[in-house]
Every structure is written in C-alpha cells, then in structure tokens.
Coordinates of C-alpha atoms in Angstrom, one line a residue:
M23 CA -5.5 -47.8 2.6
K24 CA -2.6 -50.0 4.2
T25 CA 0.9 -50.3 2.5
E26 CA 1.7 -53.2 5.3
D27 CA 3.0 -55.1 1.7
Y28 CA 5.8 -52.7 1.2
D29 CA 9.0 -50.7 2.9
P30 CA 7.8 -48.8 5.9
A31 CA 9.8 -46.0 4.1
L32 CA 7.0 -45.6 2.3
N33 CA 4.6 -43.9 5.6
D34 CA 6.4 -41.5 5.9
P35 CA 5.4 -37.3 4.9
A36 CA 6.5 -36.7 1.8
L37 CA 9.1 -34.0 3.0
H38 CA 10.5 -36.4 5.2
A39 CA 10.8 -38.7 2.1
I40 CA 12.8 -36.0 0.2
R41 CA 15.1 -35.7 3.1
R42 CA 15.7 -38.9 3.5
G43 CA 16.5 -38.8 0.2
W44 CA 19.0 -36.5 0.4
D45 CA 20.0 -37.7 3.7
C46 CA 20.7 -40.8 1.0
V47 CA 22.8 -39.1 -1.7
R48 CA 25.7 -37.7 0.8
S49 CA 25.9 -40.7 2.7
A50 CA 26.5 -42.8 -0.6
S51 CA 30.0 -44.0 -1.4
H52 CA 32.4 -42.4 -3.8
I53 CA 31.6 -44.5 -6.1
E54 CA 28.2 -43.9 -6.5
K55 CA 28.5 -40.0 -6.1
I56 CA 30.5 -39.5 -9.3
C57 CA 27.7 -41.8 -11.2
L58 CA 25.3 -39.4 -9.8
A59 CA 27.3 -36.4 -10.6
L60 CA 28.0 -37.4 -14.4
L61 CA 24.0 -37.7 -14.7
L62 CA 23.4 -34.9 -13.3
L63 CA 25.4 -34.0 -15.9
L64 CA 23.5 -35.3 -18.5
A65 CA 20.0 -34.4 -16.8
I66 CA 21.9 -30.5 -17.7
T67 CA 22.7 -31.1 -21.1
F68 CA 18.6 -32.1 -21.5
L69 CA 18.5 -28.1 -21.2
P70 CA 17.2 -26.3 -23.9
F71 CA 20.7 -23.7 -24.4
G72 CA 22.9 -23.1 -27.3
R73 CA 22.8 -21.1 -30.2
T74 CA 19.7 -21.2 -32.7
S75 CA 20.7 -21.8 -36.3
P76 CA 21.4 -18.7 -38.7
G77 CA 17.7 -20.4 -40.7
A78 CA 16.2 -19.4 -37.4
H79 CA 15.7 -16.3 -37.9
I80 CA 13.8 -16.5 -41.0
G81 CA 10.0 -17.0 -41.2
N82 CA 6.8 -16.3 -41.4
E83 CA 6.9 -15.1 -37.9
P84 CA 5.7 -10.7 -37.4
G85 CA 8.8 -8.9 -37.9
N86 CA 10.6 -8.5 -34.3
A87 CA 9.6 -11.7 -33.0
M88 CA 13.0 -13.7 -33.2
A89 CA 15.5 -10.7 -32.6
N90 CA 14.1 -10.9 -29.1
Q91 CA 14.6 -14.6 -28.7
P92 CA 17.8 -14.8 -26.3
A93 CA 20.8 -15.8 -28.1
R94 CA 21.9 -18.7 -26.3
L95 CA 18.2 -20.4 -26.4
G96 CA 18.5 -23.1 -28.6
G97 CA 18.0 -26.6 -29.0
G98 CA 21.0 -27.8 -26.6
I99 CA 23.0 -30.1 -27.8
W100 CA 20.4 -33.2 -28.4
K101 CA 18.3 -31.3 -30.7
P102 CA 19.7 -33.5 -33.9
L103 CA 18.5 -37.0 -32.3
A104 CA 14.6 -35.7 -32.2
V105 CA 14.3 -31.8 -32.9
D106 CA 15.3 -32.1 -35.9
S107 CA 13.1 -35.1 -36.9
G108 CA 10.6 -33.0 -39.2
Y109 CA 7.6 -34.0 -36.9
L110 CA 8.5 -30.6 -34.4
F111 CA 8.8 -27.0 -35.6
K112 CA 12.5 -27.5 -36.4
D113 CA 13.9 -24.1 -34.9
R114 CA 11.3 -22.2 -33.3
I115 CA 11.9 -23.4 -29.4
A116 CA 9.4 -23.2 -27.0
T117 CA 6.3 -22.9 -29.4
D118 CA 3.9 -25.5 -27.0
Y119 CA 4.9 -23.2 -24.1
F120 CA 4.0 -19.9 -26.3
C121 CA 0.7 -21.1 -27.4
V122 CA -0.8 -21.9 -23.7
Y123 CA 1.1 -18.2 -22.5
E124 CA -0.6 -16.8 -25.5
A125 CA -3.3 -18.4 -24.4
G126 CA -3.2 -16.8 -21.3
S127 CA -2.8 -13.5 -23.0
L128 CA -6.0 -13.8 -24.5
V129 CA -8.0 -14.2 -21.5
L130 CA -6.5 -11.6 -20.0
H131 CA -7.8 -9.6 -22.7
G132 CA -10.8 -10.4 -22.2
R133 CA -10.7 -12.6 -25.8
D134 CA -11.1 -16.3 -27.0
P135 CA -8.1 -18.7 -25.9
F136 CA -8.4 -20.7 -28.8
L137 CA -7.5 -17.1 -31.3
V138 CA -4.1 -19.0 -31.3
N139 CA -5.1 -21.3 -33.7
L140 CA -5.6 -18.3 -36.0
I141 CA -2.3 -16.7 -35.2
S142 CA -0.4 -20.2 -35.8
A143 CA -2.5 -20.7 -39.0
D144 CA -1.6 -16.9 -40.4
P145 CA 0.8 -15.2 -37.9
L146 CA 1.0 -12.5 -39.9
K147 CA -2.4 -12.1 -40.4
H148 CA -3.1 -12.6 -36.8
P149 CA 0.1 -12.0 -35.3
P150 CA -0.1 -12.5 -31.5
T151 CA 0.4 -9.9 -28.6
R152 CA 2.6 -11.6 -26.8
A153 CA 4.2 -14.8 -27.9
P154 CA 6.7 -14.5 -30.7
W155 CA 5.5 -17.5 -31.9
V156 CA 3.2 -20.3 -31.3
A157 CA 1.7 -23.6 -32.4
T158 CA -1.4 -25.2 -32.1
Y159 CA -4.1 -24.8 -28.5
R160 CA -5.8 -28.1 -28.4
Y161 CA -6.2 -27.8 -24.7
L162 CA -9.7 -27.6 -22.5
P163 CA -10.3 -23.8 -22.0
L164 CA -9.7 -24.3 -17.9
T165 CA -5.7 -24.5 -18.6
A166 CA -5.5 -21.4 -20.5
V167 CA -7.0 -19.5 -16.6
L168 CA -5.0 -22.2 -14.5
L169 CA -1.5 -22.3 -16.6
G170 CA -1.4 -19.2 -19.4
V171 CA -2.5 -16.6 -17.2
P172 CA 0.3 -17.3 -14.4
L173 CA 2.9 -17.8 -16.7
N174 CA 1.4 -13.7 -18.2
V175 CA 3.0 -12.1 -15.0
L176 CA 6.9 -12.3 -16.7
P177 CA 7.4 -11.5 -20.1
P178 CA 7.4 -14.3 -22.4
W179 CA 10.9 -15.6 -22.6
S180 CA 11.6 -15.1 -19.1
A181 CA 8.7 -16.4 -18.3
Y182 CA 9.9 -19.9 -20.4
V183 CA 13.4 -19.6 -18.6
A184 CA 11.8 -19.7 -15.2
W185 CA 9.3 -22.7 -17.0
I186 CA 12.8 -24.3 -17.5
A187 CA 14.1 -23.5 -14.0
L188 CA 11.0 -24.6 -12.3
N189 CA 10.9 -27.9 -14.1
F190 CA 14.0 -28.6 -13.9
V191 CA 13.9 -28.0 -9.8
L192 CA 10.4 -30.4 -10.1
L193 CA 12.6 -33.1 -11.7
I194 CA 15.3 -33.4 -8.7
A195 CA 12.3 -33.1 -5.4
N196 CA 11.2 -35.8 -7.5
F197 CA 14.4 -37.6 -8.2
L198 CA 14.6 -37.2 -3.8
L199 CA 11.3 -38.1 -3.5
C200 CA 11.8 -41.5 -5.1
V201 CA 15.1 -42.4 -3.2
G202 CA 13.6 -41.3 0.4
R203 CA 10.9 -44.0 -0.8
R204 CA 13.7 -46.5 -2.3
P205 CA 17.2 -45.7 -0.7
K206 CA 17.8 -49.2 -2.1
A207 CA 17.6 -48.3 -5.4
L208 CA 19.6 -45.3 -5.3
L209 CA 21.4 -45.6 -8.9
V210 CA 18.2 -46.9 -10.8
L211 CA 16.2 -44.1 -9.6
G212 CA 18.6 -41.6 -10.6
V213 CA 19.1 -43.1 -14.4
I214 CA 15.4 -43.2 -14.5
W215 CA 14.7 -39.4 -13.0
L216 CA 18.1 -37.8 -14.5
A217 CA 19.4 -39.6 -17.9
W218 CA 15.4 -40.2 -19.6
F219 CA 16.5 -38.6 -23.0
P220 CA 12.9 -37.4 -23.7
L221 CA 13.1 -34.4 -21.1
S222 CA 15.2 -32.5 -24.0
V223 CA 12.2 -32.1 -26.5
E224 CA 10.2 -31.8 -23.2
W225 CA 12.0 -28.9 -22.3
Y226 CA 12.9 -27.4 -26.1
M227 CA 8.8 -27.9 -27.0
G228 CA 8.5 -26.3 -23.5
Q229 CA 5.5 -28.5 -22.6
F230 CA 3.9 -29.5 -18.9
S231 CA 4.2 -33.4 -19.1
L232 CA 6.5 -33.4 -17.0
L233 CA 4.5 -31.5 -15.2
M234 CA 1.7 -33.8 -14.8
A235 CA 3.5 -36.5 -14.5
S236 CA 5.0 -35.1 -11.7
L237 CA 1.2 -34.0 -9.7
M238 CA 0.8 -37.9 -10.5
L239 CA 3.6 -39.2 -8.7
W240 CA 2.7 -37.1 -5.6
S241 CA -0.7 -37.4 -6.1
L242 CA -0.3 -41.8 -5.6
D243 CA 2.1 -41.6 -3.2
A244 CA -0.2 -39.4 -0.9
L245 CA -3.3 -42.0 -1.7
S246 CA -1.2 -44.6 -0.6
R247 CA -0.7 -43.3 2.5
G248 CA -4.4 -42.2 3.1
V249 CA -3.2 -38.3 2.4
K250 CA -6.2 -36.6 0.8
L251 CA -4.4 -34.6 -0.6
G252 CA -3.5 -36.9 -2.9
A253 CA -7.1 -36.7 -5.0
W254 CA -6.9 -33.1 -5.1
L255 CA -3.2 -33.1 -6.9
W256 CA -5.3 -36.1 -9.2
A257 CA -8.2 -33.5 -9.8
A258 CA -4.9 -31.1 -10.3
S259 CA -3.2 -32.5 -12.9
V260 CA -6.9 -33.6 -15.2
A261 CA -7.5 -30.0 -15.2
L262 CA -4.0 -29.4 -16.6
K263 CA -4.6 -32.2 -18.8
V264 CA -7.1 -34.9 -19.4
Y265 CA -4.9 -37.9 -20.0
T266 CA -5.4 -39.6 -16.6
C267 CA -9.1 -38.6 -16.3
A268 CA -9.1 -42.5 -16.8
M269 CA -8.2 -42.5 -13.2
A270 CA -11.5 -41.1 -11.7
L271 CA -12.8 -44.7 -12.2
P272 CA -10.6 -46.3 -9.7
L273 CA -10.4 -43.2 -7.5
W274 CA -13.9 -44.0 -7.6
L275 CA -14.5 -47.6 -6.4
W276 CA -11.9 -46.1 -3.7
H277 CA -14.2 -44.1 -1.9
W278 CA -12.7 -40.9 -3.3
R279 CA -16.2 -39.8 -4.6
R280 CA -16.7 -37.1 -3.6
T281 CA -13.6 -34.9 -5.0
V282 CA -13.8 -37.2 -8.4
I283 CA -17.7 -35.3 -8.9
L284 CA -16.6 -32.3 -7.6
T285 CA -13.7 -32.2 -10.1
A286 CA -16.2 -33.9 -13.0
V287 CA -18.5 -31.0 -12.2
I288 CA -15.9 -28.2 -12.6
L289 CA -14.3 -29.3 -15.6
G290 CA -17.8 -30.6 -17.5
S291 CA -19.5 -27.5 -16.9
T292 CA -16.3 -24.8 -18.1
T293 CA -15.7 -26.2 -20.4
I294 CA -19.4 -27.4 -22.0
G295 CA -20.4 -23.8 -20.6
Y296 CA -17.5 -22.3 -22.9
F297 CA -18.1 -24.1 -25.8
A298 CA -21.9 -23.6 -25.7
L299 CA -20.7 -20.1 -26.1
N300 CA -18.2 -20.3 -28.5
P301 CA -19.2 -23.0 -31.1
Q302 CA -16.4 -22.7 -33.5
S303 CA -13.8 -23.7 -30.4
R304 CA -16.0 -26.5 -30.0
D305 CA -16.0 -28.0 -33.1
Y306 CA -11.9 -26.7 -33.5
F307 CA -11.5 -28.9 -30.3
Q308 CA -13.1 -32.1 -31.6
S309 CA -11.3 -31.9 -34.4
R310 CA -7.4 -31.5 -33.4
G311 CA -8.3 -32.3 -29.9
L312 CA -8.7 -35.0 -27.8
E313 CA -11.8 -36.2 -29.8
G314 CA -10.3 -36.3 -33.0
R315 CA -6.9 -38.4 -32.0
V316 CA -8.6 -41.5 -30.3
L317 CA -8.0 -44.0 -33.0
M318 CA -5.8 -44.9 -35.5
H319 CA -6.6 -45.5 -39.1
E320 CA -4.3 -46.8 -42.1
Q321 CA -1.6 -44.5 -43.2
Q322 CA 1.9 -43.6 -43.5
P323 CA 3.9 -43.8 -40.9
Y324 CA 5.1 -40.7 -39.5
A325 CA 8.2 -40.0 -36.9
G326 CA 6.0 -38.4 -34.3
A327 CA 3.5 -41.0 -33.5
Q328 CA 5.9 -43.8 -31.2
G329 CA 2.5 -44.8 -29.0
M330 CA 1.3 -48.5 -28.9
Q331 CA -1.3 -47.6 -32.2
A332 CA 1.6 -46.2 -34.5
G333 CA 3.8 -49.5 -34.0
V334 CA 0.7 -51.6 -35.0
N335 CA -0.4 -49.3 -37.6
A336 CA 3.8 -49.9 -39.0
T337 CA 3.6 -53.4 -38.7
I338 CA 0.7 -53.5 -40.7
W339 CA 2.0 -51.3 -43.7
V340 CA 5.3 -53.6 -43.6
L341 CA 3.3 -56.7 -44.0
Q342 CA 1.5 -55.1 -47.2
G343 CA 4.5 -55.1 -48.4
R344 CA 4.9 -51.1 -48.7
S345 CA 8.0 -48.9 -48.5
F346 CA 8.2 -46.5 -45.7
N347 CA 8.6 -44.0 -47.9
Q348 CA 5.4 -44.8 -49.9
P349 CA 2.4 -42.8 -49.4
L350 CA -1.4 -44.0 -49.3
A351 CA -2.8 -43.5 -52.6
P352 CA -6.4 -42.9 -52.4
E353 CA -7.4 -45.6 -54.6
D354 CA -5.7 -47.6 -51.5
A355 CA -6.9 -46.3 -49.1
P356 CA -9.9 -48.0 -47.0
T357 CA -13.4 -47.2 -47.6
S358 CA -15.1 -47.5 -44.5
P359 CA -13.5 -48.6 -40.5
L360 CA -14.5 -51.8 -41.4
R361 CA -12.5 -52.7 -44.4
D362 CA -9.3 -50.8 -42.3
P363 CA -6.5 -53.7 -41.4
V364 CA -5.2 -51.0 -38.5
T365 CA -8.6 -50.2 -37.4
W366 CA -9.4 -53.8 -36.7
A367 CA -5.4 -54.4 -35.1
V368 CA -5.9 -51.8 -33.0
G369 CA -9.4 -52.7 -31.6
A370 CA -8.6 -56.0 -31.1
M371 CA -4.7 -54.3 -28.8
L372 CA -7.0 -52.4 -26.8
G373 CA -10.0 -54.8 -26.8
I374 CA -7.5 -57.3 -25.0
F375 CA -5.9 -54.3 -23.0
G376 CA -9.2 -53.4 -21.3
L377 CA -9.5 -56.5 -20.0
A378 CA -6.2 -56.9 -17.9
V379 CA -7.1 -53.3 -16.9
L380 CA -10.1 -54.0 -15.4
W381 CA -8.9 -57.7 -14.3
S382 CA -6.2 -54.9 -12.4
L383 CA -9.0 -54.2 -10.3
K384 CA -9.1 -57.1 -8.4
D385 CA -6.5 -56.2 -6.3
Y386 CA -8.2 -53.8 -5.2
R387 CA -9.6 -55.8 -2.2
K388 CA -6.1 -56.4 -0.8
G389 CA -5.2 -52.4 -0.3
F390 CA -3.8 -49.1 -1.7
S391 CA -2.8 -51.4 -5.6
P392 CA 0.0 -49.9 -6.9
V393 CA -0.8 -52.4 -10.2
A394 CA -4.4 -51.3 -10.9
M395 CA -3.4 -47.0 -10.4
G396 CA -0.8 -48.2 -13.1
M397 CA -2.5 -49.7 -15.5
F398 CA -5.2 -46.8 -15.8
W399 CA -2.0 -44.9 -16.2
L400 CA -1.1 -46.7 -18.9
I401 CA -4.3 -46.2 -20.8
W402 CA -3.1 -43.0 -21.8
F403 CA -0.2 -45.0 -23.8
Y404 CA -2.6 -47.5 -25.6
A405 CA -5.8 -45.5 -26.3
Y406 CA -4.4 -42.2 -27.6
R407 CA -3.6 -42.1 -31.0
D408 CA -1.1 -39.4 -31.3
T409 CA 1.8 -40.4 -28.8
W410 CA 4.7 -38.3 -29.0
E411 CA 8.3 -38.5 -27.4
H412 CA 7.7 -35.9 -25.0
H413 CA 4.7 -38.0 -23.7
M414 CA 7.4 -40.4 -22.8
V415 CA 7.5 -38.3 -19.8
L416 CA 4.9 -39.6 -18.4
L417 CA 6.1 -43.4 -18.3
Q418 CA 9.3 -41.8 -16.7
A419 CA 7.3 -41.1 -13.5
L420 CA 5.3 -44.2 -14.2
V421 CA 8.4 -46.4 -14.0
A422 CA 10.0 -44.5 -10.5
F423 CA 5.9 -44.9 -8.9
W424 CA 6.3 -49.1 -9.9
L425 CA 9.9 -49.4 -8.5
I426 CA 9.3 -47.6 -4.9
F427 CA 6.8 -49.7 -4.7
G428 CA 8.2 -52.9 -5.8
V429 CA 6.0 -53.0 -8.6
L430 CA 9.0 -53.5 -11.4
K431 CA 12.9 -55.0 -10.3
P432 CA 16.1 -52.6 -10.9
W433 CA 16.4 -54.6 -13.8
Q434 CA 13.5 -54.5 -15.2
A435 CA 13.1 -50.3 -14.8
I436 CA 16.7 -50.2 -16.6
V437 CA 15.4 -52.7 -19.3
T438 CA 12.1 -50.0 -19.9
W439 CA 14.9 -47.1 -20.1
V440 CA 16.6 -48.9 -22.6
G441 CA 13.2 -47.8 -25.0
A442 CA 11.9 -45.5 -23.5
G443 CA 14.1 -43.3 -21.7
T444 CA 17.4 -43.3 -24.6
P445 CA 17.4 -41.5 -27.6
S446 CA 15.1 -42.9 -30.6
L447 CA 16.5 -44.6 -33.3
W448 CA 15.6 -41.9 -36.3
L449 CA 18.9 -41.0 -37.8
P450 CA 19.0 -44.7 -39.1
F451 CA 16.2 -44.8 -40.2
L452 CA 16.3 -41.3 -41.8
W453 CA 19.8 -42.1 -43.5
A454 CA 18.1 -45.5 -44.8
Q455 CA 14.9 -43.3 -45.6
A456 CA 16.9 -40.8 -47.6
N457 CA 18.5 -43.3 -49.4
N458 CA 15.9 -45.4 -49.9
I459 CA 17.8 -48.4 -48.5
E460 CA 16.0 -51.8 -48.3
P461 CA 15.4 -54.0 -46.4
A462 CA 17.9 -51.7 -44.3
Q463 CA 14.4 -49.1 -44.4
T464 CA 12.2 -51.1 -43.1
L465 CA 14.1 -53.1 -40.5
L466 CA 15.3 -50.1 -39.2
G467 CA 11.7 -48.1 -39.2
L468 CA 9.9 -51.3 -37.6
L469 CA 13.4 -50.0 -34.6
Y470 CA 11.9 -47.1 -34.6
F471 CA 8.5 -46.9 -34.3
W472 CA 8.7 -50.5 -32.0
Q473 CA 11.4 -48.8 -30.1
R474 CA 8.6 -47.2 -27.3
P475 CA 5.8 -49.1 -27.8
A476 CA 8.1 -52.5 -26.7
A477 CA 9.1 -50.4 -23.5
I478 CA 5.5 -49.5 -22.8
L479 CA 4.6 -53.3 -23.8
F480 CA 7.1 -54.6 -21.6
V481 CA 6.2 -52.2 -18.3
T482 CA 2.5 -53.6 -18.7
V483 CA 3.6 -57.4 -18.3
A484 CA 5.3 -56.7 -15.7
G485 CA 3.3 -55.0 -14.1
L486 CA 0.5 -57.5 -14.4
L487 CA 2.8 -60.1 -13.8
H488 CA 3.5 -58.6 -10.5
M489 CA 0.2 -58.3 -9.3
K490 CA -0.1 -62.0 -10.0
K491 CA 2.3 -62.9 -8.1
R492 CA 1.2 -60.5 -4.9
M493 CA -2.8 -61.9 -5.6
K494 CA -1.4 -65.8 -5.1
A495 CA 0.8 -64.8 -2.4
I496 CA -2.1 -63.1 0.2
E497 CA -4.1 -65.8 -0.9

C-alpha cells in the first residue's frame, strides 16, 4: 500500500500530522488567521445553545421532562433555517441522542433497547427510565451497548452537553489532521470543516454521524499508510452505524480479510442472535430500520429527504404535472413497482452508479486508491432512500479526505460546499408553498430537492475524472 503519487506529508503518523497542522495555523499570515478566527466563530454558532421557545414546555412528555432542560440549551441561531422545516422535532432538542441514551439505560436495566420505540409512540403510557424524551430507535442492538451504555455515566442533560463538547473537539482534530496532510489548503479546509451548516442539525438532533464519519476519515488516513489500526477504525464505524458496510468489499480485496470476517461475525452473531430471541424487535427493525428504507417509491416529496433518490422523485413528481402541495391520491398510486416511474428511474441511477463503483476498483492495481474508497463511501447517498440533512456530515469528511489526497481541487471542494455545506433553500420554498405561488413553488422546490444531490453528483463525477486522468498518466 504505497502513496508515492501523493505528498510525502501523507506518510507521517496522524499525531504528527495534527501537530504539523497546528504549526501551520500558528505560522499562517494575519489575513489567514483572521479568516480562520471568523470560521471558528461560525462553527461555534452551530452549537445548540440558545433559549428554548415558550412552546417547548408543552407536549405529551412525562410531567417534569421539560422542567429539567437547561434554559440555555436550544436550537441556536440557525434553528429556523433547518430545524423548523417541519421534518424534525422542532422544540425537542437531542431527540436522536436521547433515543440512544435511553436504549443504553434499558440495557443497563436488563431490558430490550427497542422498547424505546414504545416510549416514543406513547410516553405517558410508557415513560422513559432516564431520558426526557426520545425518537425512534432504528439502530443495531450492539449500538445500544457500545454507545448508549457509556453515555449513561452522566445524567441526561450533562451527558448531552459532554457529547456536543466531544463532537466539537473531534471537529477541530479533523481539521488539524487534514491541514497537516495538506498545509496549502488551509483556508479551504477551514471552510469545509468549520463552515459546514449541516453540523447545526447534527448537533441539535444529538446525532452521531460526525463520529462515524470521523472514524472513517481516520481509518482511511491510516490505511493509506498501511497501518492496521485503520481497518479496526472502519469496523468501529460499522458497529456504530452500518452506513459504511459496503467498504468491506474493497477492504477484502485489499487483503484486510481477517478484520472484515471478524467484523461480520461479531455484528452478524449479535444482531441475528438478538433478533432471534426478540422477534418483535426484529420486525420493527425490518420495517423502520435500514431494510425498510432502501428504495424510493413514488410519493409526495417531503422536506427531510435530501439524497439522490429524493431528487429523482421530486423531478418525476414535477414532470407528471403535480404541485408540491398536491398529495398523491390513492387512485393515482402505482399498483406495482413495475408501474412506478420512480422505481425505474432510481433503479437506472443505481445501475449507472454501480458500474462506476465497480470501475473504480481498477485503481486498486495501482496501490492505495482514495477514489475507490471514496466511491464506496458514496454508496450511502445513492442507495439509501431517506438521506437527511445531518447525513451531509458524511460528505463533509469525504470532501476533506479527497482534498488532502489531491482527488479534489480546492475550487471543486468549495463548489461542493456551496451545494452541501450551506443552508438549504427551505425558507424560500416554504414561502412559495405556503402561498401556493406558481411557478415559483415548482422551481424553488426543484432547487431545494436538488441542492444536496447536485453536490453529491458533482463530487462523484470529479472523483471519477481524477481517477481516469491518474490511470492514464500511470499507463
């Protein structure tokens, strides 16, 4: 596994790279330091601090659930641009965090972590053991043990604050690592890591996509230098969330087979064994977890979906002459997948992208291939139906990874940031939709549903073009 095609700085240990990144920041020009300071202040504004709205204390939660919420924990200044879009629990901060926290509490009490879903459906009838409120739990049983149990060391709100602080430290560490790998891209990496708007949604929800993406970044950084720890960091990311399980194939071809086999055995045995003993939890996971959310079908576009499949669905919706305010009537719904135009369009898209992913494996014959690993990383954005805004932090880490390895040029990274790292066009679309203004509603709706997918598509094409150019140069 060699990286002679890239900067020698890529071969240093990660801690050395972080130190070099810090030295690079300290030795930057005054203008660069001012820009970095402003970017850091912007990143701080993404933190979920700010007073809650008056309506936050009204709901179906148990009696004192809201009373214990610290007054300074809220949506932050960016809340209206994303959190209030209607696809999140507007005034219930940290819902995703507390669902994992509560799952860990249930495990500590010897109970089924999937009971969180009963709590979410009816908190008055099934009050939580520790968390003030929860979202649905749709992760693997092992996630409740590896993540939920350790979080229960602290009380709910203290644990959430500690979690956000840990995330911020991780964000700075990722930035310094990448700067240490490519010092000349200091400001561009500052924009990618510190001005990535979906972080505000990630932290408000209390999600752990940034942790998983960081594990992948550090994993590929280590694998590029032939360090065995990289394969285990990938295994940890899969245990946290299964999004990157597709990378098992390139790792297998790349002779990290023991790690792949052991990861599959551990995850497979714990998951299958647990669901065999708890069939109700298995049924729920199948209907609401990963299995039930793979392929988009024709439906009214909704604000939460911002992945490639959502863009395709919105386009076909408009081509059929429908308004975004118009729900799909039962008599208009396709009677079978073969009559569903969205299924055919998404299938064609996945087929083309699948061929591109397989083609990227050719680069493995040239040694470590950042493009091939990145293409397998991108599978999530194409194959998963409900790609939410906070999932864009996965793209954030990929853009940084490809930038430090020279796959993306700085201007390409900035173009990607414009599409995926800036606030979405939700408010203009909401205004046109609320007032039923045409053709503004249709145009703004298409822009909204394609803002993130356009960035994903741009990154995909840029990576493939780089690989083609590199392979031609080598041959």
